[in-house]
Amino acid sequence: MDVVIQPTAEAAYRLVARVLAADLRRKPQLVLGLATGSTMEGVYRELVRMHREEKLDFSLCRTFNLDEYIGLPPTHPNSYRRFMRERLFNLVNLDPRNTHLPDGMAADLNAECARYEALIRDAGGIDLQLLGIGRVGHIGFNEPLSAFRSRTRVKALSPTTIAQNRSQFADPSKMPRRAITMGVGTILDTARCILLATGAAKAGIVARAVEGPITGMVSATALQLHPRCHVVVDKAAAARLKGRDYYRWTFENEPEWEPFR
Ligand code: F6R
């Protein structure tokens, strides 16, 4: 794991977009794992800008989102399919047939989870996965006590996650209580991943995820086991990391990061 600290949230969004764009230019058929949530909006804004101004080409790229609410049709204002359409899919040249999210309306949810896993496998696995982190330390909707070897499955949302997201719903009492999410094991199988967190409210959970003991109570701690995971944070979200100076030094001196400094 390495930690990249950027001065502002904007700089953190831009850095993540630049890493993604570099991978996409190197491999146009990139298999991208995507996340939703307010943190990702800045990254998608920057990717759309790069598509328009720098001709960043998504035509051969395939995408797999981490999760989707159960019971919301794709057109619902709070569905993650709609979020992705409005922030990225409809604004760049992604082929809609290459964009995948779990179907939260499937009649047989377990079969849908197995289908999603098979689809990822058939695509050759995920090359680069974007991740946010929830207040409870979830990645995707892997709530506390998610097994580290779990695959895509149905998960009941924790009270903390419901409290985090319910205000986004016109009628908060209608927020689904369950979602389909890639498992922690699915995420650990990705070739490379980036956890992005910004803002002071994330400082405590970021410190636990990066420097705390590995525990099923905080799913993001599983990323300490990932062979190639970057944690990108702004100054505010980095505030409680004890190793800040070392992480800064590494970013400044590591040849891999040279194009992004
Ligand atoms: C969403 C997802 C979640 C969010 C997390 C952070 O697809 O997988 O894990 O990334 O809840 O959300 P924000 O960015 O809204 O704080």
PDB file of C-alpha atoms and ligand atoms in Angstrom:
ATOM      1  CA  MET A   1       0.000   0.000   0.000  1.00  0.00           C
ATOM      2  CA  ASP A   2       1.192   3.529  -0.597  1.00  0.00           C
ATOM      3  CA  VAL A   3      -0.368   6.770   0.530  1.00  0.00           C
ATOM      4  CA  VAL A   4      -0.428   9.900  -1.611  1.00  0.00           C
ATOM      5  CA  ILE A   5      -1.285  13.136   0.160  1.00  0.00           C
ATOM      6  CA  GLN A   6      -2.481  16.032  -1.968  1.00  0.00           C
ATOM      7  CA  PRO A   7      -2.906  19.621  -0.756  1.00  0.00           C
ATOM      8  CA  THR A   8      -6.596  19.878  -1.687  1.00  0.00           C
ATOM      9  CA  ALA A   9      -9.540  17.658  -2.600  1.00  0.00           C
ATOM     10  CA  GLU A  10      -9.450  19.026  -6.167  1.00  0.00           C
ATOM     11  CA  ALA A  11      -5.794  18.016  -6.504  1.00  0.00           C
ATOM     12  CA  ALA A  12      -6.657  14.531  -5.201  1.00  0.00           C
ATOM     13  CA  TYR A  13      -9.498  14.120  -7.753  1.00  0.00           C
ATOM     14  CA  ARG A  14      -7.217  15.302 -10.547  1.00  0.00           C
ATOM     15  CA  LEU A  15      -4.432  12.914  -9.534  1.00  0.00           C
ATOM     16  CA  VAL A  16      -6.768   9.904  -9.519  1.00  0.00           C
ATOM     17  CA  ALA A  17      -8.182  10.922 -12.920  1.00  0.00           C
ATOM     18  CA  ARG A  18      -4.654  11.261 -14.321  1.00  0.00           C
ATOM     19  CA  VAL A  19      -3.613   7.807 -13.069  1.00  0.00           C
ATOM     20  CA  LEU A  20      -6.746   6.317 -14.601  1.00  0.00           C
ATOM     21  CA  ALA A  21      -6.217   8.171 -17.885  1.00  0.00           C
ATOM     22  CA  ALA A  22      -2.605   6.998 -18.096  1.00  0.00           C
ATOM     23  CA  ASP A  23      -3.733   3.375 -17.649  1.00  0.00           C
ATOM     24  CA  LEU A  24      -6.476   3.841 -20.245  1.00  0.00           C
ATOM     25  CA  ARG A  25      -4.048   5.335 -22.782  1.00  0.00           C
ATOM     26  CA  ARG A  26      -1.651   2.447 -22.190  1.00  0.00           C
ATOM     27  CA  LYS A  27      -4.427  -0.150 -22.508  1.00  0.00           C
ATOM     28  CA  PRO A  28      -7.528   1.072 -24.389  1.00  0.00           C
ATOM     29  CA  GLN A  29      -9.415  -2.159 -23.489  1.00  0.00           C
ATOM     30  CA  LEU A  30      -8.931  -1.400 -19.787  1.00  0.00           C
ATOM     31  CA  VAL A  31     -11.350  -3.113 -17.395  1.00  0.00           C
ATOM     32  CA  LEU A  32     -12.271  -0.420 -14.926  1.00  0.00           C
ATOM     33  CA  GLY A  33     -13.908  -0.887 -11.556  1.00  0.00           C
ATOM     34  CA  LEU A  34     -15.982   2.156 -10.598  1.00  0.00           C
ATOM     35  CA  ALA A  35     -17.555   3.541  -7.442  1.00  0.00           C
ATOM     36  CA  THR A  36     -20.317   6.049  -6.795  1.00  0.00           C
ATOM     37  CA  GLY A  37     -20.675   8.549  -3.940  1.00  0.00           C
ATOM     38  CA  SER A  38     -19.873  12.225  -3.595  1.00  0.00           C
ATOM     39  CA  THR A  39     -16.081  11.698  -3.486  1.00  0.00           C
ATOM     40  CA  MET A  40     -16.083  10.196  -6.989  1.00  0.00           C
ATOM     41  CA  GLU A  41     -17.937  13.112  -8.549  1.00  0.00           C
ATOM     42  CA  GLY A  42     -14.762  15.194  -8.769  1.00  0.00           C
ATOM     43  CA  VAL A  43     -12.908  12.350 -10.504  1.00  0.00           C
ATOM     44  CA  TYR A  44     -15.690  11.869 -13.059  1.00  0.00           C
ATOM     45  CA  ARG A  45     -15.831  15.635 -13.705  1.00  0.00           C
ATOM     46  CA  GLU A  46     -12.129  15.596 -14.494  1.00  0.00           C
ATOM     47  CA  LEU A  47     -12.425  12.500 -16.727  1.00  0.00           C
ATOM     48  CA  VAL A  48     -15.232  14.169 -18.693  1.00  0.00           C
ATOM     49  CA  ARG A  49     -13.046  17.259 -19.114  1.00  0.00           C
ATOM     50  CA  MET A  50     -10.147  15.087 -20.328  1.00  0.00           C
ATOM     51  CA  HIS A  51     -12.468  13.343 -22.791  1.00  0.00           C
ATOM     52  CA  ARG A  52     -13.643  16.691 -24.193  1.00  0.00           C
ATOM     53  CA  GLU A  53     -10.384  18.622 -24.156  1.00  0.00           C
ATOM     54  CA  GLU A  54      -7.707  15.936 -24.426  1.00  0.00           C
ATOM     55  CA  LYS A  55      -9.584  13.311 -26.444  1.00  0.00           C
ATOM     56  CA  LEU A  56      -9.386  10.694 -23.702  1.00  0.00           C
ATOM     57  CA  ASP A  57     -10.959   7.695 -25.428  1.00  0.00           C
ATOM     58  CA  PHE A  58     -13.264   5.266 -23.588  1.00  0.00           C
ATOM     59  CA  SER A  59     -14.569   3.471 -26.689  1.00  0.00           C
ATOM     60  CA  LEU A  60     -12.948   0.106 -25.892  1.00  0.00           C
ATOM     61  CA  CYS A  61     -13.059   0.388 -22.108  1.00  0.00           C
ATOM     62  CA  ARG A  62     -15.287  -1.902 -20.019  1.00  0.00           C
ATOM     63  CA  THR A  63     -16.595  -0.863 -16.613  1.00  0.00           C
ATOM     64  CA  PHE A  64     -17.902  -2.685 -13.565  1.00  0.00           C
ATOM     65  CA  ASN A  65     -19.417  -0.767 -10.675  1.00  0.00           C
ATOM     66  CA  LEU A  66     -19.006  -1.956  -7.127  1.00  0.00           C
ATOM     67  CA  ASP A  67     -22.609  -1.962  -6.063  1.00  0.00           C
ATOM     68  CA  GLU A  68     -26.288  -1.183  -6.586  1.00  0.00           C
ATOM     69  CA  TYR A  69     -29.275  -0.788  -4.272  1.00  0.00           C
ATOM     70  CA  ILE A  70     -31.799  -3.598  -4.243  1.00  0.00           C
ATOM     71  CA  GLY A  71     -35.266  -2.625  -5.430  1.00  0.00           C
ATOM     72  CA  LEU A  72     -34.375   0.526  -7.391  1.00  0.00           C
ATOM     73  CA  PRO A  73     -34.918   0.468 -11.167  1.00  0.00           C
ATOM     74  CA  PRO A  74     -32.054   1.892 -13.278  1.00  0.00           C
ATOM     75  CA  THR A  75     -34.049   5.083 -13.928  1.00  0.00           C
ATOM     76  CA  HIS A  76     -34.648   5.815 -10.208  1.00  0.00           C
ATOM     77  CA  PRO A  77     -32.940   9.109  -9.215  1.00  0.00           C
ATOM     78  CA  ASN A  78     -31.006   7.300  -6.445  1.00  0.00           C
ATOM     79  CA  SER A  79     -29.987   4.223  -8.410  1.00  0.00           C
ATOM     80  CA  TYR A  80     -26.269   3.921  -8.987  1.00  0.00           C
ATOM     81  CA  ARG A  81     -26.887   3.213 -12.695  1.00  0.00           C
ATOM     82  CA  ARG A  82     -28.527   6.647 -12.948  1.00  0.00           C
ATOM     83  CA  PHE A  83     -25.674   8.244 -10.951  1.00  0.00           C
ATOM     84  CA  MET A  84     -23.146   6.769 -13.386  1.00  0.00           C
ATOM     85  CA  ARG A  85     -25.130   7.739 -16.479  1.00  0.00           C
ATOM     86  CA  GLU A  86     -25.415  11.345 -15.364  1.00  0.00           C
ATOM     87  CA  ARG A  87     -21.833  11.795 -14.143  1.00  0.00           C
ATOM     88  CA  LEU A  88     -19.856   9.704 -16.639  1.00  0.00           C
ATOM     89  CA  PHE A  89     -21.476   7.178 -18.973  1.00  0.00           C
ATOM     90  CA  ASN A  90     -23.555   9.683 -20.979  1.00  0.00           C
ATOM     91  CA  LEU A  91     -20.782  12.271 -21.060  1.00  0.00           C
ATOM     92  CA  VAL A  92     -17.928  10.251 -22.554  1.00  0.00           C
ATOM     93  CA  ASN A  93     -17.726   7.754 -25.431  1.00  0.00           C
ATOM     94  CA  LEU A  94     -18.248   4.597 -23.367  1.00  0.00           C
ATOM     95  CA  ASP A  95     -20.249   1.961 -25.214  1.00  0.00           C
ATOM     96  CA  PRO A  96     -23.356   1.428 -23.002  1.00  0.00           C
ATOM     97  CA  ARG A  97     -23.021  -2.335 -23.632  1.00  0.00           C
ATOM     98  CA  ASN A  98     -19.632  -2.194 -21.896  1.00  0.00           C
ATOM     99  CA  THR A  99     -20.940  -0.593 -18.682  1.00  0.00           C
ATOM    100  CA  HIS A 100     -21.963  -3.006 -15.955  1.00  0.00           C
ATOM    101  CA  LEU A 101     -23.669  -2.674 -12.592  1.00  0.00           C
ATOM    102  CA  PRO A 102     -25.368  -5.389 -10.590  1.00  0.00           C
ATOM    103  CA  ASP A 103     -29.119  -5.522 -11.301  1.00  0.00           C
ATOM    104  CA  GLY A 104     -30.853  -4.664  -8.050  1.00  0.00           C
ATOM    105  CA  MET A 105     -34.223  -5.550  -9.608  1.00  0.00           C
ATOM    106  CA  ALA A 106     -33.279  -9.148 -10.502  1.00  0.00           C
ATOM    107  CA  ALA A 107     -35.910 -11.726  -9.555  1.00  0.00           C
ATOM    108  CA  ASP A 108     -33.196 -14.113  -8.365  1.00  0.00           C
ATOM    109  CA  LEU A 109     -30.640 -11.983  -6.518  1.00  0.00           C
ATOM    110  CA  ASN A 110     -28.218 -14.809  -5.791  1.00  0.00           C
ATOM    111  CA  ALA A 111     -28.171 -15.784  -9.464  1.00  0.00           C
ATOM    112  CA  GLU A 112     -27.565 -12.125 -10.334  1.00  0.00           C
ATOM    113  CA  CYS A 113     -24.547 -12.022  -7.982  1.00  0.00           C
ATOM    114  CA  ALA A 114     -23.100 -15.167  -9.574  1.00  0.00           C
ATOM    115  CA  ARG A 115     -23.735 -13.698 -13.060  1.00  0.00           C
ATOM    116  CA  TYR A 116     -21.876 -10.507 -12.100  1.00  0.00           C
ATOM    117  CA  GLU A 117     -18.871 -12.422 -10.788  1.00  0.00           C
ATOM    118  CA  ALA A 118     -18.795 -14.493 -13.995  1.00  0.00           C
ATOM    119  CA  LEU A 119     -18.969 -11.331 -16.113  1.00  0.00           C
ATOM    120  CA  ILE A 120     -15.934  -9.874 -14.307  1.00  0.00           C
ATOM    121  CA  ARG A 121     -14.079 -13.154 -14.717  1.00  0.00           C
ATOM    122  CA  ASP A 122     -14.947 -13.339 -18.433  1.00  0.00           C
ATOM    123  CA  ALA A 123     -13.636  -9.791 -18.905  1.00  0.00           C
ATOM    124  CA  GLY A 124     -10.282 -11.049 -17.604  1.00  0.00           C
ATOM    125  CA  GLY A 125     -10.614  -9.422 -14.166  1.00  0.00           C
ATOM    126  CA  ILE A 126     -10.513  -5.778 -13.141  1.00  0.00           C
ATOM    127  CA  ASP A 127      -7.364  -3.862 -14.075  1.00  0.00           C
ATOM    128  CA  LEU A 128      -7.986  -0.769 -11.989  1.00  0.00           C
ATOM    129  CA  GLN A 129     -10.599  -0.367  -9.266  1.00  0.00           C
ATOM    130  CA  LEU A 130     -11.721   2.966  -7.787  1.00  0.00           C
ATOM    131  CA  LEU A 131     -12.885   2.874  -4.174  1.00  0.00           C
ATOM    132  CA  GLY A 132     -14.373   5.355  -1.741  1.00  0.00           C
ATOM    133  CA  ILE A 133     -14.621   4.708   1.964  1.00  0.00           C
ATOM    134  CA  GLY A 134     -17.767   5.039   4.057  1.00  0.00           C
ATOM    135  CA  ARG A 135     -17.951   6.322   7.618  1.00  0.00           C
ATOM    136  CA  VAL A 136     -18.159   2.748   8.835  1.00  0.00           C
ATOM    137  CA  GLY A 137     -15.031   1.825   6.875  1.00  0.00           C
ATOM    138  CA  HIS A 138     -16.859   0.005   4.101  1.00  0.00           C
ATOM    139  CA  ILE A 139     -15.532  -0.393   0.573  1.00  0.00           C
ATOM    140  CA  GLY A 140     -18.369  -1.010  -1.851  1.00  0.00           C
ATOM    141  CA  PHE A 141     -21.168  -1.927   0.531  1.00  0.00           C
ATOM    142  CA  ASN A 142     -19.022  -4.355   2.495  1.00  0.00           C
ATOM    143  CA  GLU A 143     -20.382  -3.527   5.893  1.00  0.00           C
ATOM    144  CA  PRO A 144     -18.699  -4.504   9.195  1.00  0.00           C
ATOM    145  CA  LEU A 145     -17.936  -8.225   9.493  1.00  0.00           C
ATOM    146  CA  SER A 146     -17.854  -8.770   5.744  1.00  0.00           C
ATOM    147  CA  ALA A 147     -15.704 -11.825   5.106  1.00  0.00           C
ATOM    148  CA  PHE A 148     -12.399 -10.968   3.478  1.00  0.00           C
ATOM    149  CA  ARG A 149     -12.969 -13.820   1.016  1.00  0.00           C
ATOM    150  CA  SER A 150     -16.526 -12.741   0.170  1.00  0.00           C
ATOM    151  CA  ARG A 151     -17.631 -12.427  -3.456  1.00  0.00           C
ATOM    152  CA  THR A 152     -20.451 -10.385  -5.003  1.00  0.00           C
ATOM    153  CA  ARG A 153     -23.511 -10.879  -2.825  1.00  0.00           C
ATOM    154  CA  VAL A 154     -26.495  -9.288  -1.119  1.00  0.00           C
ATOM    155  CA  LYS A 155     -25.574  -7.260   1.946  1.00  0.00           C
ATOM    156  CA  ALA A 156     -27.779  -5.592   4.565  1.00  0.00           C
ATOM    157  CA  LEU A 157     -26.737  -1.964   5.073  1.00  0.00           C
ATOM    158  CA  SER A 158     -25.540  -0.963   8.536  1.00  0.00           C
ATOM    159  CA  PRO A 159     -27.278   1.794  10.524  1.00  0.00           C
ATOM    160  CA  THR A 160     -24.216   4.041   9.991  1.00  0.00           C
ATOM    161  CA  THR A 161     -24.410   3.615   6.208  1.00  0.00           C
ATOM    162  CA  ILE A 162     -28.153   4.224   6.211  1.00  0.00           C
ATOM    163  CA  ALA A 163     -27.565   7.416   8.228  1.00  0.00           C
ATOM    164  CA  GLN A 164     -24.774   8.418   5.781  1.00  0.00           C
ATOM    165  CA  ASN A 165     -26.884   8.047   2.614  1.00  0.00           C
ATOM    166  CA  ARG A 166     -30.543   8.521   3.584  1.00  0.00           C
ATOM    167  CA  SER A 167     -30.572  12.300   3.125  1.00  0.00           C
ATOM    168  CA  GLN A 168     -29.908  11.734  -0.606  1.00  0.00           C
ATOM    169  CA  PHE A 169     -33.398  10.236  -0.938  1.00  0.00           C
ATOM    170  CA  ALA A 170     -36.414  12.508  -1.521  1.00  0.00           C
ATOM    171  CA  ASP A 171     -38.196  10.347   1.041  1.00  0.00           C
ATOM    172  CA  PRO A 172     -35.430   9.054   3.364  1.00  0.00           C
ATOM    173  CA  SER A 173     -37.720   6.330   4.706  1.00  0.00           C
ATOM    174  CA  LYS A 174     -37.692   4.801   1.192  1.00  0.00           C
ATOM    175  CA  MET A 175     -33.933   4.205   1.158  1.00  0.00           C
ATOM    176  CA  PRO A 176     -33.337   0.504   0.450  1.00  0.00           C
ATOM    177  CA  ARG A 177     -31.958  -1.481   3.372  1.00  0.00           C
ATOM    178  CA  ARG A 178     -30.007  -3.915   1.175  1.00  0.00           C
ATOM    179  CA  ALA A 179     -27.654  -3.768  -1.778  1.00  0.00           C
ATOM    180  CA  ILE A 180     -25.714  -6.042  -4.097  1.00  0.00           C
ATOM    181  CA  THR A 181     -22.004  -5.418  -3.682  1.00  0.00           C
ATOM    182  CA  MET A 182     -18.762  -6.879  -4.954  1.00  0.00           C
ATOM    183  CA  GLY A 183     -17.219  -8.808  -2.076  1.00  0.00           C
ATOM    184  CA  VAL A 184     -14.013  -7.943  -0.266  1.00  0.00           C
ATOM    185  CA  GLY A 185     -12.472 -10.959  -2.026  1.00  0.00           C
ATOM    186  CA  THR A 186     -13.623  -9.613  -5.410  1.00  0.00           C
ATOM    187  CA  ILE A 187     -11.937  -6.293  -4.621  1.00  0.00           C
ATOM    188  CA  LEU A 188      -8.747  -7.979  -3.395  1.00  0.00           C
ATOM    189  CA  ASP A 189      -8.544  -9.807  -6.739  1.00  0.00           C
ATOM    190  CA  THR A 190      -8.309  -6.561  -8.742  1.00  0.00           C
ATOM    191  CA  ALA A 191      -4.883  -5.960 -10.272  1.00  0.00           C
ATOM    192  CA  ARG A 192      -4.616  -2.444  -8.877  1.00  0.00           C
ATOM    193  CA  CYS A 193      -6.870  -0.265  -6.775  1.00  0.00           C
ATOM    194  CA  ILE A 194      -7.118   3.308  -5.591  1.00  0.00           C
ATOM    195  CA  LEU A 195      -8.912   4.285  -2.410  1.00  0.00           C
ATOM    196  CA  LEU A 196      -9.827   7.972  -2.545  1.00  0.00           C
ATOM    197  CA  ALA A 197     -10.924   9.943   0.516  1.00  0.00           C
ATOM    198  CA  THR A 198     -11.228  13.679   1.053  1.00  0.00           C
ATOM    199  CA  GLY A 199     -12.309  15.965   3.866  1.00  0.00           C
ATOM    200  CA  ALA A 200     -11.799  16.076   7.626  1.00  0.00           C
ATOM    201  CA  ALA A 201     -14.796  13.813   8.288  1.00  0.00           C
ATOM    202  CA  LYS A 202     -12.838  10.915   6.744  1.00  0.00           C
ATOM    203  CA  ALA A 203      -9.590  11.464   8.713  1.00  0.00           C
ATOM    204  CA  GLY A 204     -10.419   9.021  11.517  1.00  0.00           C
ATOM    205  CA  ILE A 205     -11.592   6.152   9.342  1.00  0.00           C
ATOM    206  CA  VAL A 206      -8.707   6.629   6.872  1.00  0.00           C
ATOM    207  CA  ALA A 207      -6.206   6.321   9.742  1.00  0.00           C
ATOM    208  CA  ARG A 208      -7.908   3.129  10.927  1.00  0.00           C
ATOM    209  CA  ALA A 209      -8.002   1.687   7.396  1.00  0.00           C
ATOM    210  CA  VAL A 210      -4.342   2.418   6.627  1.00  0.00           C
ATOM    211  CA  GLU A 211      -2.550   2.155   9.969  1.00  0.00           C
ATOM    212  CA  GLY A 212      -4.980   0.244  12.161  1.00  0.00           C
ATOM    213  CA  PRO A 213      -5.046  -3.494  12.766  1.00  0.00           C
ATOM    214  CA  ILE A 214      -6.656  -5.603  10.041  1.00  0.00           C
ATOM    215  CA  THR A 215     -10.180  -6.385  11.173  1.00  0.00           C
ATOM    216  CA  GLY A 216     -13.467  -7.513   9.690  1.00  0.00           C
ATOM    217  CA  MET A 217     -15.080  -4.628  11.577  1.00  0.00           C
ATOM    218  CA  VAL A 218     -13.439  -2.207   9.105  1.00  0.00           C
ATOM    219  CA  SER A 219     -13.587  -3.746   5.631  1.00  0.00           C
ATOM    220  CA  ALA A 220     -11.137  -1.204   4.185  1.00  0.00           C
ATOM    221  CA  THR A 221      -8.368  -2.663   6.403  1.00  0.00           C
ATOM    222  CA  ALA A 222      -8.448  -5.650   4.012  1.00  0.00           C
ATOM    223  CA  LEU A 223      -6.716  -3.374   1.485  1.00  0.00           C
ATOM    224  CA  GLN A 224      -3.541  -3.763   3.546  1.00  0.00           C
ATOM    225  CA  LEU A 225      -3.487  -7.256   1.995  1.00  0.00           C
ATOM    226  CA  HIS A 226      -3.863  -5.950  -1.563  1.00  0.00           C
ATOM    227  CA  PRO A 227      -0.641  -6.273  -3.600  1.00  0.00           C
ATOM    228  CA  ARG A 228      -1.065  -2.909  -5.358  1.00  0.00           C
ATOM    229  CA  CYS A 229      -3.232  -0.417  -3.543  1.00  0.00           C
ATOM    230  CA  HIS A 230      -2.835   3.370  -3.551  1.00  0.00           C
ATOM    231  CA  VAL A 231      -4.587   5.502  -0.971  1.00  0.00           C
ATOM    232  CA  VAL A 232      -5.086   9.043  -2.283  1.00  0.00           C
ATOM    233  CA  VAL A 233      -6.150  11.628   0.272  1.00  0.00           C
ATOM    234  CA  ASP A 234      -6.257  15.379   0.658  1.00  0.00           C
ATOM    235  CA  LYS A 235      -4.551  17.074   3.590  1.00  0.00           C
ATOM    236  CA  ALA A 236      -7.716  17.080   5.680  1.00  0.00           C
ATOM    237  CA  ALA A 237      -8.343  13.341   5.275  1.00  0.00           C
ATOM    238  CA  ALA A 238      -4.646  12.643   5.999  1.00  0.00           C
ATOM    239  CA  ALA A 239      -4.657  14.595   9.257  1.00  0.00           C
ATOM    240  CA  ARG A 240      -4.688  11.568  11.568  1.00  0.00           C
ATOM    241  CA  LEU A 241      -2.122   9.444   9.733  1.00  0.00           C
ATOM    242  CA  LYS A 242       0.949   8.964  11.917  1.00  0.00           C
ATOM    243  CA  GLY A 243       3.253   8.187   8.981  1.00  0.00           C
ATOM    244  CA  ARG A 244       2.426  11.337   6.983  1.00  0.00           C
ATOM    245  CA  ASP A 245       6.046  12.475   6.570  1.00  0.00           C
ATOM    246  CA  TYR A 246       7.191   9.066   5.358  1.00  0.00           C
ATOM    247  CA  TYR A 247       4.298   8.853   2.855  1.00  0.00           C
ATOM    248  CA  ARG A 248       5.146  12.326   1.518  1.00  0.00           C
ATOM    249  CA  TRP A 249       8.795  11.381   1.132  1.00  0.00           C
ATOM    250  CA  THR A 250       7.862   8.186  -0.727  1.00  0.00           C
ATOM    251  CA  PHE A 251       5.589  10.053  -3.148  1.00  0.00           C
ATOM    252  CA  GLU A 252       8.305  12.642  -3.818  1.00  0.00           C
ATOM    253  CA  ASN A 253      11.000  10.016  -4.431  1.00  0.00           C
ATOM    254  CA  GLU A 254       9.282   6.970  -5.925  1.00  0.00           C
ATOM    255  CA  PRO A 255       9.973   6.770  -9.695  1.00  0.00           C
ATOM    256  CA  GLU A 256       6.494   5.280 -10.306  1.00  0.00           C
ATOM    257  CA  TRP A 257       4.921   8.578  -9.182  1.00  0.00           C
ATOM    258  CA  GLU A 258       7.215  10.819 -11.201  1.00  0.00           C
ATOM    259  CA  PRO A 259       4.720  11.519 -14.014  1.00  0.00           C
ATOM    260  CA  PHE A 260       2.100  12.525 -11.457  1.00  0.00           C
ATOM    261  CA  ARG A 261       4.059  14.930  -9.244  1.00  0.00           C
TER     262      ARG A 261
HETATM  263  C1  F6R B   1     -20.418   3.533  -3.598  1.00  0.00           C
HETATM  264  C2  F6R B   1     -19.547   2.854  -2.646  1.00  0.00           C
HETATM  265  C3  F6R B   1     -19.307   3.390  -1.268  1.00  0.00           C
HETATM  266  C4  F6R B   1     -18.814   4.841  -1.256  1.00  0.00           C
HETATM  267  C5  F6R B   1     -18.590   5.317   0.170  1.00  0.00           C
HETATM  268  C6  F6R B   1     -18.149   6.766   0.249  1.00  0.00           C
HETATM  269  O1  F6R B   1     -20.432   2.860  -4.835  1.00  0.00           O
HETATM  270  O2  F6R B   1     -19.032   1.853  -3.004  1.00  0.00           O
HETATM  271  O3  F6R B   1     -18.370   2.556  -0.635  1.00  0.00           O
HETATM  272  O4  F6R B   1     -17.633   4.940  -1.990  1.00  0.00           O
HETATM  273  O5  F6R B   1     -19.754   5.169   0.927  1.00  0.00           O
HETATM  274  O6  F6R B   1     -19.170   7.606  -0.180  1.00  0.00           O
HETATM  275  P1  F6R B   1     -18.953   9.176  -0.286  1.00  0.00           P
HETATM  276  O7  F6R B   1     -17.957   9.416  -1.335  1.00  0.00           O
HETATM  277  O8  F6R B   1     -20.313   9.705  -0.667  1.00  0.00           O
HETATM  278  O9  F6R B   1     -18.482   9.638   1.050  1.00  0.00           O
END
